[in-house]
Amino acid sequence: MRLCVCLALLSLTLCASADASSIRRGAEFVRDAVGGAWDMLRAYKDMREANFKNADKYFHARGNYDAAQRGPGGAWAAKVISDAREKWQSDLSGRGAEDTRADLEANAWGRGGGDPNRYRPAGLPRKY
């Protein structure tokens, strides 16, 4: 209980001493990060639903692109999620280094504002 009270008082002190613009920027970053995480999840769900051969790079690029369009928080969330996924993939799944490299390239392309359609395979339904 004492710890909760101390944390609440510390939070109040920090908030009172911070200027409103830095609080606003922090809130925007968090909002963008949450939205970016949802963009990444949506791209993953679409990839699973589409179940389309050779489309994974497109969905990597699209998820990163959509998240990064939200701002610095979205780009940060996309990088964290993408890097964690690629680390898991390279360490545990047994997929090759070449596939991981290509995924990282697609992630960076989308996060950098590149058109995800660069990776779109022919025949992928327009709904994606």
XYZ file of C-alpha atoms in Angstrom:
128
model
C 0.000 0.000 0.000
C 2.789 2.407 0.911
C 4.503 1.685 -2.386
C 1.326 2.592 -4.304
C 1.002 5.862 -2.390
C 4.674 6.690 -3.022
C 4.315 5.958 -6.745
C 1.182 8.082 -6.954
C 2.898 10.995 -5.203
C 5.971 10.638 -7.424
C 3.746 10.632 -10.517
C 1.931 13.734 -9.323
C 5.217 15.503 -8.654
C 6.596 14.619 -12.079
C 3.395 15.683 -13.822
C 3.297 18.977 -11.938
C 6.905 19.771 -12.796
C 6.602 18.846 -16.483
C 5.360 21.388 -18.955
C 2.153 20.677 -20.815
C 3.799 20.318 -24.237
C 6.084 17.486 -23.126
C 3.131 15.681 -21.559
C 1.176 16.128 -24.788
C 4.094 14.835 -26.875
C 4.438 11.846 -24.580
C 0.734 11.088 -24.816
C 0.866 11.363 -28.631
C 3.831 8.982 -28.752
C 1.983 6.427 -26.635
C -1.205 6.811 -28.706
C 0.774 6.365 -31.930
C 2.606 3.345 -30.506
C -0.654 1.637 -29.533
C -2.148 2.403 -32.948
C 1.008 1.133 -34.639
C 0.814 -2.106 -32.704
C -2.785 -2.508 -33.919
C -1.636 -1.841 -37.501
C 0.947 -4.595 -37.151
C -1.653 -6.974 -35.724
C -4.075 -6.166 -38.543
C -1.401 -6.889 -41.168
C -0.594 -10.187 -39.435
C -4.275 -11.184 -39.330
C -4.685 -10.259 -43.004
C -1.620 -12.330 -43.890
C -3.048 -15.343 -42.052
C -6.475 -14.854 -43.651
C -5.077 -14.395 -47.163
C -2.875 -17.488 -46.845
C -1.345 -16.477 -50.178
C 1.958 -17.881 -51.369
C 4.897 -15.410 -51.411
C 2.841 -12.618 -49.805
C 4.582 -12.419 -46.423
C 7.004 -9.669 -47.474
C 4.074 -7.546 -48.647
C 2.352 -7.870 -45.286
C 5.613 -7.103 -43.480
C 6.029 -3.918 -45.503
C 2.360 -2.955 -45.185
C 2.219 -3.393 -41.413
C 5.384 -1.343 -40.927
C 4.201 1.299 -43.384
C 0.788 1.713 -41.747
C 2.309 1.894 -38.267
C 5.006 4.392 -39.253
C 2.423 6.677 -40.870
C 1.068 7.352 -37.379
C 4.273 9.086 -36.310
C 7.340 8.349 -34.180
C 5.414 6.167 -31.730
C 4.001 4.030 -34.514
C 7.408 3.657 -36.157
C 8.898 2.683 -32.794
C 6.208 0.052 -32.198
C 6.695 -1.354 -35.708
C 10.458 -1.636 -35.194
C 10.142 -3.298 -31.783
C 7.517 -5.788 -32.982
C 9.315 -6.539 -36.266
C 12.714 -6.988 -34.634
C 11.276 -9.267 -31.947
C 9.516 -11.377 -34.545
C 12.624 -11.698 -36.691
C 14.753 -12.611 -33.671
C 12.256 -15.313 -32.748
C 12.115 -16.521 -36.329
C 15.871 -16.713 -36.742
C 16.506 -18.254 -33.298
C 13.659 -20.728 -32.935
C 11.759 -21.399 -36.106
C 14.638 -22.693 -38.191
C 13.899 -20.478 -41.170
C 16.956 -19.472 -43.090
C 19.056 -16.351 -42.763
C 18.086 -15.329 -46.306
C 14.382 -15.265 -45.384
C 15.138 -13.232 -42.268
C 17.221 -10.764 -44.290
C 14.417 -10.354 -46.827
C 11.861 -9.814 -44.036
C 14.083 -7.160 -42.426
C 14.411 -5.413 -45.781
C 10.634 -5.371 -46.281
C 10.140 -4.114 -42.708
C 12.611 -1.259 -43.197
C 11.145 -0.401 -46.605
C 7.644 -0.018 -45.204
C 8.770 1.792 -42.057
C 10.763 4.205 -44.213
C 7.657 5.189 -46.162
C 8.232 2.952 -49.174
C 5.190 1.674 -51.060
C 4.336 -1.816 -49.735
C 3.041 -2.761 -53.195
C 6.672 -3.232 -54.185
C 6.342 -6.644 -52.488
C 2.771 -7.402 -53.568
C 2.582 -10.753 -55.351
C 0.547 -11.037 -58.534
C -2.942 -12.310 -57.870
C -3.224 -11.213 -54.244
C -6.854 -10.133 -53.785
C -7.411 -6.341 -53.832
C -8.989 -6.384 -50.375
C -5.456 -6.625 -48.990
